[in-house]
Tab-separated table of C-alpha atoms in Angstrom:
chain	number	residue	atom	x	y	z
F	1	UNK	CA	46.840	-38.908	84.806
F	2	UNK	CA	49.522	-41.217	83.358
F	3	UNK	CA	52.439	-42.017	85.615
F	4	UNK	CA	55.991	-42.032	84.280
F	5	UNK	CA	57.544	-45.398	83.300
F	6	UNK	CA	59.693	-45.232	86.434
F	7	UNK	CA	56.629	-45.887	88.572
F	8	UNK	CA	54.635	-44.096	91.270
F	9	UNK	CA	57.623	-43.632	93.600
F	10	UNK	CA	59.446	-41.632	90.947
F	11	UNK	CA	56.319	-39.563	90.326
F	12	UNK	CA	55.921	-38.713	94.016
F	13	UNK	CA	59.607	-37.769	94.240
F	14	UNK	CA	59.309	-35.565	91.149
F	15	UNK	CA	56.268	-33.750	92.555
F	16	UNK	CA	58.058	-33.204	95.874
F	17	UNK	CA	61.115	-31.827	94.061
F	18	UNK	CA	58.946	-29.463	92.041
F	19	UNK	CA	57.203	-28.304	95.214
F	20	UNK	CA	60.546	-27.617	96.907
F	21	UNK	CA	61.698	-25.637	93.870
F	22	UNK	CA	58.506	-23.551	93.954
F	23	UNK	CA	58.908	-22.811	97.671
F	24	UNK	CA	62.565	-21.888	97.167
F	25	UNK	CA	61.641	-19.475	94.372
F	26	UNK	CA	58.848	-17.907	96.436
F	27	UNK	CA	61.178	-17.406	99.415
F	28	UNK	CA	63.896	-15.911	97.213
F	29	UNK	CA	61.368	-13.472	95.760
F	30	UNK	CA	59.983	-12.587	99.177
F	31	UNK	CA	63.358	-11.861	100.751
F	32	UNK	CA	65.039	-10.522	97.649
F	33	UNK	CA	62.291	-8.264	96.243
F	34	UNK	CA	59.240	-7.924	98.517
F	35	UNK	CA	61.097	-7.243	101.787
F	36	UNK	CA	63.432	-4.263	101.888
F	37	UNK	CA	63.683	-3.830	105.647
F	38	UNK	CA	62.451	-5.461	108.856
F	39	UNK	CA	59.448	-3.128	109.002
F	40	UNK	CA	58.047	-4.729	105.821
F	41	UNK	CA	57.270	-7.991	107.653
F	42	UNK	CA	53.549	-8.708	108.149
F	43	UNK	CA	53.847	-10.659	111.422
F	44	UNK	CA	56.118	-10.379	114.453
F	45	UNK	CA	57.600	-13.847	113.865
F	46	UNK	CA	60.949	-12.249	113.073
F	47	UNK	CA	60.798	-9.508	115.691
F	48	UNK	CA	59.961	-11.554	118.765
F	49	UNK	CA	61.000	-10.675	122.297
F	50	UNK	CA	64.346	-11.768	123.657
F	51	UNK	CA	66.245	-11.706	126.921
F	52	UNK	CA	68.890	-9.238	128.066
F	53	UNK	CA	71.941	-9.078	125.806
F	54	UNK	CA	75.470	-9.266	127.274
F	55	UNK	CA	77.424	-6.045	126.846
F	56	UNK	CA	80.120	-7.523	124.568
F	57	UNK	CA	77.475	-8.853	122.185
F	58	UNK	CA	75.515	-5.607	122.258
F	59	UNK	CA	78.681	-3.693	121.371
F	60	UNK	CA	79.481	-6.108	118.546
F	61	UNK	CA	76.000	-5.642	117.074
F	62	UNK	CA	76.292	-1.861	117.331
F	63	UNK	CA	79.393	-1.997	115.130
F	64	UNK	CA	77.474	-3.549	112.223
F	65	UNK	CA	76.703	-1.202	109.316
F	66	UNK	CA	73.204	0.289	109.299
F	67	UNK	CA	72.137	-1.109	105.910
F	68	UNK	CA	73.194	-4.615	106.918
F	69	UNK	CA	71.158	-4.328	110.114
F	70	UNK	CA	68.076	-2.963	108.343
F	71	UNK	CA	67.984	-6.046	106.088
F	72	UNK	CA	67.979	-8.404	109.096
F	73	UNK	CA	64.995	-10.778	109.465
F	74	UNK	CA	66.002	-13.120	112.310
F	75	UNK	CA	63.789	-14.421	115.134
F	76	UNK	CA	66.270	-14.716	117.987
F	77	UNK	CA	69.799	-14.069	119.195
F	78	UNK	CA	72.069	-16.818	117.852
F	79	UNK	CA	75.365	-15.813	119.400
F	80	UNK	CA	76.405	-18.581	121.807
F	81	UNK	CA	79.179	-18.482	124.390
F	82	UNK	CA	82.888	-19.329	124.234
F	83	UNK	CA	83.647	-18.177	120.685
F	84	UNK	CA	87.327	-17.161	120.651
F	85	UNK	CA	89.170	-18.668	117.650
F	86	UNK	CA	86.140	-20.725	116.585
F	87	UNK	CA	85.123	-21.501	113.016
F	88	UNK	CA	81.433	-20.719	112.592
F	89	UNK	CA	78.984	-21.377	109.752
F	90	UNK	CA	75.833	-19.242	109.491
F	91	UNK	CA	72.966	-20.930	107.627
F	92	UNK	CA	70.857	-18.368	105.784
F	93	UNK	CA	73.171	-15.494	106.640
F	94	UNK	CA	71.109	-12.912	104.743
F	95	UNK	CA	72.669	-9.456	104.765
F	96	UNK	CA	75.400	-10.673	107.121
F	97	UNK	CA	74.421	-9.019	110.409
F	98	UNK	CA	75.102	-12.028	112.621
F	99	UNK	CA	78.248	-12.913	110.631
F	100	UNK	CA	79.790	-9.491	111.127
F	101	UNK	CA	78.927	-9.483	114.819
F	102	UNK	CA	80.436	-12.947	115.235
F	103	UNK	CA	83.571	-12.039	113.272
F	104	UNK	CA	84.512	-9.607	116.054
F	105	UNK	CA	83.900	-12.230	118.743
F	106	UNK	CA	85.903	-15.068	117.167
F	107	UNK	CA	88.828	-12.719	116.488
F	108	UNK	CA	91.363	-12.757	113.674
F	109	UNK	CA	92.290	-16.405	114.307
F	110	UNK	CA	88.665	-17.499	113.969
F	111	UNK	CA	86.517	-17.496	110.862
F	112	UNK	CA	82.848	-17.012	109.966
F	113	UNK	CA	81.204	-18.299	106.792
F	114	UNK	CA	77.743	-17.167	105.731
F	115	UNK	CA	75.665	-19.030	103.160
F	116	UNK	CA	72.407	-17.744	101.673
F	117	UNK	CA	70.248	-18.599	98.665
F	118	UNK	CA	69.197	-14.985	97.946
F	119	UNK	CA	71.781	-13.316	95.730
F	120	UNK	CA	70.617	-9.810	96.660
F	121	UNK	CA	71.244	-10.484	100.336
F	122	UNK	CA	74.696	-11.962	99.653
F	123	UNK	CA	75.570	-8.886	97.602
F	124	UNK	CA	74.615	-6.586	100.496
F	125	UNK	CA	76.773	-8.647	102.858
F	126	UNK	CA	79.819	-8.585	100.579
F	127	UNK	CA	79.409	-4.860	99.905
F	128	UNK	CA	80.434	-3.980	103.458
F	129	UNK	CA	83.303	-6.434	103.915
F	130	UNK	CA	86.031	-3.766	103.800
F	131	UNK	CA	83.998	-1.437	106.023
F	132	UNK	CA	83.783	-3.988	108.838
F	133	UNK	CA	87.335	-5.327	108.597
F	134	UNK	CA	88.706	-1.765	108.769
F	135	UNK	CA	86.407	-0.951	111.698
F	136	UNK	CA	87.580	-4.030	113.593
F	137	UNK	CA	91.244	-3.402	112.789
F	138	UNK	CA	91.707	-6.825	111.154
F	139	UNK	CA	94.595	-7.168	108.707
F	140	UNK	CA	92.773	-9.778	106.625
F	141	UNK	CA	89.052	-10.658	106.319
F	142	UNK	CA	87.870	-13.441	108.620
F	143	UNK	CA	84.433	-13.612	106.968
F	144	UNK	CA	83.347	-15.350	103.757
F	145	UNK	CA	79.932	-15.171	102.091
F	146	UNK	CA	78.690	-17.928	99.791
F	147	UNK	CA	75.657	-18.129	97.510
F	148	UNK	CA	74.083	-21.559	98.005
F	149	UNK	CA	71.492	-23.736	99.704
F	150	UNK	CA	71.665	-24.793	103.340
F	151	UNK	CA	70.412	-28.287	102.520
F	152	UNK	CA	73.218	-28.644	99.920
F	153	UNK	CA	76.321	-27.530	101.796
F	154	UNK	CA	78.482	-30.016	99.921
F	155	UNK	CA	77.645	-28.370	96.602
F	156	UNK	CA	78.791	-25.072	98.128
F	157	UNK	CA	82.191	-26.610	98.871
F	158	UNK	CA	81.812	-26.962	102.643
F	159	UNK	CA	83.874	-29.911	103.846
F	160	UNK	CA	83.269	-32.586	106.480
F	161	UNK	CA	83.994	-31.733	110.123
F	162	UNK	CA	85.227	-28.234	109.300
F	163	UNK	CA	83.271	-26.079	111.793
F	164	UNK	CA	83.113	-25.768	115.568
F	165	UNK	CA	79.665	-24.135	115.564
F	166	UNK	CA	76.814	-23.818	113.090
F	167	UNK	CA	74.202	-21.135	113.702
F	168	UNK	CA	70.897	-20.382	112.021
F	169	UNK	CA	68.504	-17.527	112.660
F	170	UNK	CA	64.928	-18.243	111.593
F	171	UNK	CA	65.893	-19.983	108.346
F	172	UNK	CA	65.506	-23.759	108.686
F	173	UNK	CA	61.717	-23.338	108.680
F	174	UNK	CA	62.016	-21.992	105.116
F	175	UNK	CA	63.358	-25.337	103.856
F	176	UNK	CA	60.846	-28.152	103.202
F	177	UNK	CA	63.331	-30.983	103.877
F	178	UNK	CA	64.507	-30.142	107.394
F	179	UNK	CA	66.087	-33.530	108.067
F	180	UNK	CA	68.380	-33.002	105.094
F	181	UNK	CA	69.474	-29.670	106.590
F	182	UNK	CA	70.287	-31.338	109.914
F	183	UNK	CA	72.168	-34.125	108.132
F	184	UNK	CA	74.330	-31.573	106.343
F	185	UNK	CA	74.957	-29.679	109.570
F	186	UNK	CA	75.972	-32.900	111.314
F	187	UNK	CA	78.372	-33.675	108.475
F	188	UNK	CA	80.206	-30.330	108.569
F	189	UNK	CA	80.421	-30.074	112.372
F	190	UNK	CA	83.513	-31.268	114.198
F	191	UNK	CA	82.997	-33.789	116.994
F	192	UNK	CA	82.027	-31.792	120.065
F	193	UNK	CA	80.550	-29.075	117.866
F	194	UNK	CA	77.044	-27.709	118.070
F	195	UNK	CA	74.169	-26.302	116.088
F	196	UNK	CA	72.914	-23.233	117.966
F	197	UNK	CA	69.803	-21.944	116.259
F	198	UNK	CA	66.593	-19.977	116.599
F	199	UNK	CA	63.532	-20.942	114.613
F	200	UNK	CA	59.742	-20.905	114.561
F	201	UNK	CA	57.768	-23.919	115.794
F	202	UNK	CA	54.090	-24.827	115.623
F	203	UNK	CA	51.847	-26.220	118.339
F	204	UNK	CA	50.513	-28.895	115.984
F	205	UNK	CA	51.080	-30.498	112.607
F	206	UNK	CA	50.311	-27.749	110.099
F	207	UNK	CA	47.338	-28.275	107.759
F	208	UNK	CA	47.761	-28.000	103.998
F	209	UNK	CA	46.149	-24.542	103.891
F	210	UNK	CA	48.957	-23.098	106.024
F	211	UNK	CA	51.757	-25.113	104.428
F	212	UNK	CA	50.864	-23.855	100.943
F	213	UNK	CA	50.301	-20.191	101.839
F	214	UNK	CA	53.029	-18.099	100.146
F	215	UNK	CA	52.996	-15.181	102.585
F	216	UNK	CA	52.988	-17.493	105.620
F	217	UNK	CA	56.027	-19.291	104.165
F	218	UNK	CA	57.821	-16.004	103.708
F	219	UNK	CA	56.842	-14.941	107.229
F	220	UNK	CA	58.451	-18.126	108.646
F	221	UNK	CA	55.118	-19.686	109.692
F	222	UNK	CA	54.094	-21.868	106.740
F	223	UNK	CA	57.163	-24.076	107.072
F	224	UNK	CA	57.274	-24.187	110.866
F	225	UNK	CA	58.057	-27.596	112.332
F	226	UNK	CA	55.769	-29.199	114.915
F	227	UNK	CA	57.956	-28.719	117.976
F	228	UNK	CA	57.900	-32.360	119.063
F	229	UNK	CA	59.282	-33.434	115.684
F	230	UNK	CA	62.606	-31.670	116.304
F	231	UNK	CA	63.709	-34.307	118.826
F	232	UNK	CA	62.793	-37.070	116.374
F	233	UNK	CA	64.765	-35.498	113.523
F	234	UNK	CA	67.749	-34.820	115.783
F	235	UNK	CA	67.831	-38.442	116.945
F	236	UNK	CA	67.541	-39.729	113.375
F	237	UNK	CA	70.567	-37.686	112.353
F	238	UNK	CA	72.723	-38.520	115.397
F	239	UNK	CA	72.571	-35.375	117.526
F	240	UNK	CA	72.071	-35.381	121.276
F	241	UNK	CA	68.519	-34.488	122.362
F	242	UNK	CA	67.685	-30.800	121.759
F	243	UNK	CA	68.451	-28.447	124.641
F	244	UNK	CA	65.938	-25.602	124.895
F	245	UNK	CA	67.516	-22.209	125.598
F	246	UNK	CA	64.856	-19.495	125.174
F	247	UNK	CA	61.330	-19.173	123.781
F	248	UNK	CA	58.871	-16.376	122.963
F	249	UNK	CA	55.268	-16.617	121.823
F	250	UNK	CA	54.462	-15.191	118.392
F	251	UNK	CA	51.394	-13.034	117.885
F	252	UNK	CA	49.733	-12.614	114.499
F	253	UNK	CA	48.491	-9.065	114.115
F	254	UNK	CA	47.297	-9.435	110.538
F	255	UNK	CA	43.544	-10.269	110.516
F	256	UNK	CA	43.652	-12.021	107.147
F	257	UNK	CA	46.509	-14.272	108.209
F	258	UNK	CA	44.829	-14.945	111.569
F	259	UNK	CA	41.830	-16.407	109.772
F	260	UNK	CA	44.082	-18.811	107.870
F	261	UNK	CA	46.019	-19.910	110.952
F	262	UNK	CA	42.997	-20.681	113.100
F	263	UNK	CA	43.810	-22.473	116.366
F	264	UNK	CA	47.462	-23.123	115.561
F	265	UNK	CA	49.966	-21.314	117.782
F	266	UNK	CA	53.554	-20.429	117.008
F	267	UNK	CA	56.638	-19.840	119.107
F	268	UNK	CA	60.133	-18.589	118.397
F	269	UNK	CA	62.645	-20.800	120.204
F	270	UNK	CA	66.390	-21.218	120.473
F	271	UNK	CA	67.804	-24.739	120.785
F	272	UNK	CA	71.277	-26.198	120.876
F	273	UNK	CA	72.127	-29.578	119.335
F	274	UNK	CA	75.497	-31.169	120.087
F	275	UNK	CA	77.427	-33.662	117.978
F	276	UNK	CA	79.377	-35.841	120.378
F	277	UNK	CA	81.968	-38.539	119.632
F	278	UNK	CA	81.025	-42.146	120.353
F	279	UNK	CA	82.735	-42.488	123.723
F	280	UNK	CA	80.735	-45.306	125.261
F	281	UNK	CA	78.718	-45.151	128.504
F	282	UNK	CA	78.561	-41.847	130.366
F	283	UNK	CA	77.964	-41.100	134.031
F	284	UNK	CA	76.675	-38.331	136.230
F	285	UNK	CA	79.408	-35.919	137.297
F	286	UNK	CA	80.024	-32.952	139.529
F	287	UNK	CA	81.177	-29.875	137.654
F	288	UNK	CA	82.543	-26.486	138.689
F	289	UNK	CA	82.468	-23.508	136.323
F	290	UNK	CA	85.676	-21.424	136.462
F	291	UNK	CA	84.178	-18.190	135.108
F	292	UNK	CA	86.541	-18.031	132.158
F	293	UNK	CA	84.038	-17.301	129.368
F	294	UNK	CA	83.984	-13.706	128.115
F	295	UNK	CA	80.766	-11.940	129.064
F	296	UNK	CA	79.757	-14.755	131.411
F	297	UNK	CA	82.334	-14.393	134.162
F	298	UNK	CA	79.854	-14.687	137.059
F	299	UNK	CA	77.512	-17.317	135.669
F	300	UNK	CA	76.848	-19.287	132.510
F	301	UNK	CA	73.209	-19.781	131.531
F	302	UNK	CA	73.737	-22.930	129.500
F	303	UNK	CA	70.072	-23.511	128.664
F	304	UNK	CA	66.599	-23.203	130.204
F	305	UNK	CA	67.411	-25.945	132.727
F	306	UNK	CA	71.043	-25.408	133.722
F	307	UNK	CA	72.790	-22.279	135.020
F	308	UNK	CA	76.332	-22.612	136.334
F	309	UNK	CA	77.659	-20.029	138.801
F	310	UNK	CA	81.388	-19.438	139.079
F	311	UNK	CA	82.995	-21.585	141.757
F	312	UNK	CA	79.837	-23.519	142.587
F	313	UNK	CA	80.015	-27.299	142.250
F	314	UNK	CA	76.902	-28.879	140.767
F	315	UNK	CA	75.887	-32.434	139.981
F	316	UNK	CA	74.779	-32.903	136.368
F	317	UNK	CA	73.137	-35.747	134.483
F	318	UNK	CA	74.959	-38.093	132.121
F	319	UNK	CA	74.103	-36.211	128.942
F	320	UNK	CA	75.092	-32.785	130.284
F	321	UNK	CA	78.349	-34.231	131.636
F	322	UNK	CA	79.167	-35.750	128.243
F	323	UNK	CA	78.528	-32.438	126.488
F	324	UNK	CA	80.714	-30.447	128.876
F	325	UNK	CA	83.505	-33.039	128.654
F	326	UNK	CA	83.577	-33.311	124.864
F	327	UNK	CA	82.816	-29.786	123.651
F	328	UNK	CA	84.617	-26.437	123.608
F	329	UNK	CA	83.298	-25.873	127.148
F	330	UNK	CA	85.638	-28.509	128.644
F	331	UNK	CA	88.376	-25.947	129.376
F	332	UNK	CA	85.952	-23.864	131.435
F	333	UNK	CA	84.826	-26.604	133.819
F	334	UNK	CA	86.427	-28.804	136.435
F	335	UNK	CA	84.697	-32.147	135.875
F	336	UNK	CA	85.013	-35.024	138.336
F	337	UNK	CA	83.108	-38.226	139.201
F	338	UNK	CA	80.441	-37.847	141.859
F	339	UNK	CA	81.820	-38.476	145.336
F	340	UNK	CA	85.298	-37.094	144.732
F	341	UNK	CA	86.144	-34.210	147.056
F	342	UNK	CA	86.826	-30.924	145.290
F	343	UNK	CA	88.575	-27.796	146.618
F	344	UNK	CA	85.638	-25.415	146.164
F	345	UNK	CA	84.366	-22.498	148.180
F	346	UNK	CA	81.204	-24.317	149.183
F	347	UNK	CA	79.635	-27.731	149.150
F	348	UNK	CA	78.342	-29.561	146.134
F	349	UNK	CA	74.802	-28.840	145.028
F	350	UNK	CA	73.174	-32.221	144.439
F	351	UNK	CA	71.328	-32.889	141.231
F	352	UNK	CA	67.709	-32.280	142.125
F	353	UNK	CA	64.895	-34.334	140.656
F	354	UNK	CA	63.034	-31.780	138.578
F	355	UNK	CA	60.969	-31.552	135.457
F	356	UNK	CA	63.274	-30.697	132.563
F	357	UNK	CA	61.608	-28.147	130.302
F	358	UNK	CA	61.594	-29.278	126.677
F	359	UNK	CA	58.350	-27.649	125.489
F	360	UNK	CA	59.051	-24.168	124.047
F	361	UNK	CA	55.404	-23.143	124.535
F	362	UNK	CA	55.656	-23.946	128.247
F	363	UNK	CA	58.869	-21.960	128.588
F	364	UNK	CA	57.436	-18.999	126.657
F	365	UNK	CA	54.318	-18.922	128.819
F	366	UNK	CA	56.383	-19.124	132.021
F	367	UNK	CA	58.610	-16.305	130.754
F	368	UNK	CA	55.584	-14.133	129.988
F	369	UNK	CA	54.224	-14.828	133.468
F	370	UNK	CA	57.507	-13.745	135.038
F	371	UNK	CA	57.513	-10.548	132.966
F	372	UNK	CA	53.978	-9.697	134.065
F	373	UNK	CA	55.060	-9.945	137.710
F	374	UNK	CA	58.029	-7.628	137.197
F	375	UNK	CA	57.561	-3.844	137.668
F	376	UNK	CA	57.942	-2.139	134.271
F	377	UNK	CA	60.439	0.344	135.629
F	378	UNK	CA	62.610	-2.138	137.552
F	379	UNK	CA	66.210	-1.324	136.744
F	380	UNK	CA	67.817	-4.167	134.860
F	381	UNK	CA	64.649	-6.231	135.242
F	382	UNK	CA	61.970	-7.426	132.910
F	383	UNK	CA	61.859	-4.184	130.995
F	384	UNK	CA	65.145	-5.255	129.404
F	385	UNK	CA	63.605	-8.460	128.069
F	386	UNK	CA	61.117	-6.703	125.837
F	387	UNK	CA	63.635	-5.652	123.231
F	388	UNK	CA	62.952	-7.077	119.792
F	389	UNK	CA	65.386	-8.810	117.494
F	390	UNK	CA	65.265	-5.891	115.099
F	391	UNK	CA	66.414	-3.597	117.907
F	392	UNK	CA	69.451	-5.657	118.974
F	393	UNK	CA	71.632	-3.255	117.086
């Protein structure tokens, strides 16, 4: 084989670009022509178990048009807390289910933008714009849908530091260059903003046989990131370390695909990545949640490691303190240096030395263990956690 005059580096780059183009075309075909509804999926990667859904979110999802919901292929619930008046960008918005749910939650003063590379999906989303705005009683649309690529947000006209939150629901795994996606997200987020996203992760570096399998790519497995690599990519881009929120193990019920996958395991996990301003050294603080977030008045489950109960003062580490101080959550917490006396109902709960869970496989296994110990008919108990993503609506 004769290399181009530009040299071997140019050749390698050209091959990589061609490979990305092939994957993009395969994914577009899979989601635009092969899949017509959630039931057409060949694995449960996009219908994995999730935790109980707050009432206000459940009601918002129930208001989404049936056709939009049927064309939903997400792998988690990517509706974070504290959304009023926020500007949100949805990467890989598909038929628009999450966008329309979020549009109710941000209100008329907020805005939601969805971007997707499958024209058929964008057309479905736009088709029901008037239906949803009339249903919500909004005088003007607060949702926009764009045809484009999530690793090329600039080409789609999305400006620097223009969004409070970026969400993604089982889409980043479909893009070969994941660091480029994170770089674009970092660029468009405001300081204090976050990427709140669910995706599929692998227990090891995927072999070539899996990474080149067309169906596994379409099923969100072939492009899954080795879970430990997420922290590396996040650090390279400038984000704070990933904060694990939820995780569920994925089972492969297709015998043919099982034989290809072998010993590799997969998990669906939700993480949050914050973009913080450069404010210099941080310190541990004591924080008190005021209960002001809609749907989380009694307690705020921030991630797998931190739950804040209303009125309870808790010591937090430097990183958590910096996030609460510099993000949209600042208005919902009283934050003071450790040692300062606070007028609270009880004493301050000291920061306990504990193992912070960062491994989504560990969290998923612990969650499964807790479910197995819960009576199946316990009211409001584990039976509520077995709902699938496709049944959120």
